[in-house]
Amino acid sequence: MKKMNGFTLIELVVVIVILGILAATALPKFVDLSTEANTSAAAGVAGGISSAAAINYGARKANSTKGVGYSSPTPCAKATLDTIMQTPLDNNFTYAAETTGATCASAADGAAVNCTVTPTNGTAAVATVICVP
């Protein structure tokens, strides 16, 4: 008599049910990755702004022609931030001063202004710009 090899229908159904349960528990974690990605992107942009501001301040203090004066009444506006960035900032974020009325126009040399970088969907990050007359 020949011995049959293979799985029974009940075994296959049980495996499919187990895979379905695992997929249902893992799915919510993967559905919300866009918010986490936007939050990380905002943190990256904020870090880039802070680094650019620090480099600009150092270049300006070293009397380099590469540093630009940064004494704007709207230091967190995209157009103003673009002056210290190597490439223009992304339009998918909004840029605003963390404190209402924060300005570099009358601030002392080296004063810092915090700017919030807010993605369309996610948590905002904070960038620090340094005022340079």
mmCIF file of C-alpha atoms in Angstrom:
data_model
loop_
_atom_site.group_PDB
_atom_site.id
_atom_site.type_symbol
_atom_site.label_atom_id
_atom_site.label_comp_id
_atom_site.label_asym_id
_atom_site.label_seq_id
_atom_site.Cartn_x
_atom_site.Cartn_y
_atom_site.Cartn_z
ATOM 1 C CA MET A 1 0.000 0.000 0.000
ATOM 2 C CA LYS A 2 1.265 3.473 -0.933
ATOM 3 C CA LYS A 3 1.687 6.120 1.766
ATOM 4 C CA MET A 4 0.256 9.533 0.771
ATOM 5 C CA ASN A 5 2.331 12.680 1.430
ATOM 6 C CA GLY A 6 0.923 16.189 1.847
ATOM 7 C CA PHE A 7 -1.243 18.342 4.075
ATOM 8 C CA THR A 8 -4.862 17.894 4.944
ATOM 9 C CA LEU A 9 -7.394 20.599 4.244
ATOM 10 C CA ILE A 10 -7.803 21.274 7.971
ATOM 11 C CA GLU A 11 -4.060 21.845 8.401
ATOM 12 C CA LEU A 12 -4.012 24.345 5.525
ATOM 13 C CA VAL A 13 -7.032 26.235 6.913
ATOM 14 C CA VAL A 14 -5.418 26.457 10.367
ATOM 15 C CA VAL A 15 -2.211 27.889 8.871
ATOM 16 C CA ILE A 16 -4.173 30.457 6.834
ATOM 17 C CA VAL A 17 -6.140 31.520 9.938
ATOM 18 C CA ILE A 18 -2.919 31.938 11.957
ATOM 19 C CA LEU A 19 -1.340 34.029 9.176
ATOM 20 C CA GLY A 20 -4.486 36.172 9.037
ATOM 21 C CA ILE A 21 -4.337 36.837 12.777
ATOM 22 C CA LEU A 22 -0.647 37.795 12.571
ATOM 23 C CA ALA A 23 -1.308 40.115 9.631
ATOM 24 C CA ALA A 24 -4.222 41.791 11.434
ATOM 25 C CA THR A 25 -2.094 42.527 14.498
ATOM 26 C CA ALA A 26 0.875 43.833 12.478
ATOM 27 C CA LEU A 27 -1.107 45.970 10.002
ATOM 28 C CA PRO A 28 -1.819 48.968 12.297
ATOM 29 C CA LYS A 29 1.907 49.435 12.898
ATOM 30 C CA PHE A 30 2.618 49.740 9.181
ATOM 31 C CA VAL A 31 -0.402 51.885 8.327
ATOM 32 C CA ASP A 32 0.820 54.855 10.409
ATOM 33 C CA LEU A 33 4.367 55.015 9.032
ATOM 34 C CA SER A 34 3.665 58.161 6.987
ATOM 35 C CA THR A 35 3.186 60.265 10.122
ATOM 36 C CA GLU A 36 6.436 58.968 11.589
ATOM 37 C CA ALA A 37 8.215 59.607 8.286
ATOM 38 C CA ASN A 38 6.933 63.207 8.181
ATOM 39 C CA THR A 39 8.009 63.776 11.789
ATOM 40 C CA SER A 40 11.495 62.456 10.992
ATOM 41 C CA ALA A 41 11.677 64.591 7.855
ATOM 42 C CA ALA A 42 10.775 67.701 9.879
ATOM 43 C CA ALA A 43 13.497 66.860 12.387
ATOM 44 C CA GLY A 44 15.983 66.483 9.536
ATOM 45 C CA VAL A 45 15.037 69.821 8.000
ATOM 46 C CA ALA A 46 15.235 71.514 11.416
ATOM 47 C CA GLY A 47 18.695 70.027 11.949
ATOM 48 C CA GLY A 48 19.794 71.274 8.547
ATOM 49 C CA ILE A 49 18.571 74.785 9.319
ATOM 50 C CA SER A 50 20.343 74.811 12.691
ATOM 51 C CA SER A 51 23.588 73.575 11.121
ATOM 52 C CA ALA A 52 23.409 76.113 8.308
ATOM 53 C CA ALA A 53 22.794 78.922 10.802
ATOM 54 C CA ALA A 54 25.787 77.863 12.914
ATOM 55 C CA ILE A 55 28.061 77.602 9.879
ATOM 56 C CA ASN A 56 26.831 80.979 8.598
ATOM 57 C CA TYR A 57 27.509 82.579 11.987
ATOM 58 C CA GLY A 58 31.015 81.127 12.099
ATOM 59 C CA ALA A 59 31.771 82.229 8.545
ATOM 60 C CA ARG A 60 30.503 85.737 9.223
ATOM 61 C CA LYS A 61 32.559 86.030 12.406
ATOM 62 C CA ALA A 62 35.668 84.869 10.544
ATOM 63 C CA ASN A 63 35.140 87.805 8.141
ATOM 64 C CA SER A 64 34.474 85.405 5.328
ATOM 65 C CA THR A 65 32.593 86.519 2.246
ATOM 66 C CA LYS A 66 30.670 83.249 2.458
ATOM 67 C CA GLY A 67 28.708 84.297 5.561
ATOM 68 C CA VAL A 68 25.608 86.446 5.111
ATOM 69 C CA GLY A 69 24.114 88.986 7.471
ATOM 70 C CA TYR A 70 21.081 87.534 9.227
ATOM 71 C CA SER A 71 19.211 90.370 10.877
ATOM 72 C CA SER A 72 15.716 89.950 9.474
ATOM 73 C CA PRO A 73 12.509 90.974 11.242
ATOM 74 C CA THR A 74 11.148 87.590 10.095
ATOM 75 C CA PRO A 75 14.038 85.171 10.725
ATOM 76 C CA CYS A 76 11.834 82.061 10.440
ATOM 77 C CA ALA A 77 10.202 82.903 7.110
ATOM 78 C CA LYS A 78 11.062 80.445 4.340
ATOM 79 C CA ALA A 79 12.494 83.162 2.085
ATOM 80 C CA THR A 80 14.760 84.375 4.890
ATOM 81 C CA LEU A 81 15.887 80.873 5.834
ATOM 82 C CA ASP A 82 16.697 80.167 2.185
ATOM 83 C CA THR A 83 19.442 82.839 2.346
ATOM 84 C CA ILE A 84 21.573 80.627 4.622
ATOM 85 C CA MET A 85 20.657 77.263 3.075
ATOM 86 C CA GLN A 86 22.684 75.714 0.267
ATOM 87 C CA THR A 87 19.478 74.575 -1.453
ATOM 88 C CA PRO A 88 15.996 76.061 -1.041
ATOM 89 C CA LEU A 89 13.818 74.605 1.700
ATOM 90 C CA ASP A 90 10.996 72.220 0.963
ATOM 91 C CA ASN A 91 7.540 73.734 0.437
ATOM 92 C CA ASN A 92 5.893 70.748 2.172
ATOM 93 C CA PHE A 93 6.684 72.278 5.567
ATOM 94 C CA THR A 94 5.650 75.489 7.272
ATOM 95 C CA TYR A 95 8.233 77.621 9.034
ATOM 96 C CA ALA A 96 7.330 79.968 11.889
ATOM 97 C CA ALA A 97 8.913 81.571 14.923
ATOM 98 C CA GLU A 98 8.343 79.564 18.088
ATOM 99 C CA THR A 99 7.767 82.776 20.041
ATOM 100 C CA THR A 100 5.445 85.415 18.618
ATOM 101 C CA GLY A 101 7.371 88.535 17.633
ATOM 102 C CA ALA A 102 10.786 86.827 17.670
ATOM 103 C CA THR A 103 13.067 88.838 15.427
ATOM 104 C CA CYS A 104 16.717 89.253 14.555
ATOM 105 C CA ALA A 105 16.270 92.876 13.455
ATOM 106 C CA SER A 106 17.044 94.360 16.869
ATOM 107 C CA ALA A 107 18.624 91.317 18.515
ATOM 108 C CA ALA A 108 22.197 91.262 19.760
ATOM 109 C CA ASP A 109 24.926 89.595 17.745
ATOM 110 C CA GLY A 110 24.726 85.851 18.352
ATOM 111 C CA ALA A 111 21.187 85.906 19.727
ATOM 112 C CA ALA A 112 19.205 82.787 18.916
ATOM 113 C CA VAL A 113 15.674 82.497 17.581
ATOM 114 C CA ASN A 114 13.817 79.186 17.614
ATOM 115 C CA CYS A 115 11.821 78.313 14.516
ATOM 116 C CA THR A 116 9.286 75.510 14.283
ATOM 117 C CA VAL A 117 9.307 73.296 11.211
ATOM 118 C CA THR A 118 5.871 71.725 10.832
ATOM 119 C CA PRO A 119 5.088 68.951 8.344
ATOM 120 C CA THR A 120 1.652 68.625 6.766
ATOM 121 C CA ASN A 121 1.056 65.489 8.824
ATOM 122 C CA GLY A 122 3.227 64.817 11.859
ATOM 123 C CA THR A 123 4.967 66.449 14.796
ATOM 124 C CA ALA A 124 6.827 69.749 14.473
ATOM 125 C CA ALA A 125 10.558 70.087 15.130
ATOM 126 C CA VAL A 126 12.523 73.101 16.367
ATOM 127 C CA ALA A 127 15.434 74.748 14.546
ATOM 128 C CA THR A 128 17.662 77.411 16.070
ATOM 129 C CA VAL A 129 18.918 80.280 13.919
ATOM 130 C CA ILE A 130 21.630 82.661 15.056
ATOM 131 C CA CYS A 131 21.264 86.383 14.436
ATOM 132 C CA VAL A 132 24.217 88.018 12.667
ATOM 133 C CA PRO A 133 24.186 91.769 12.003
#
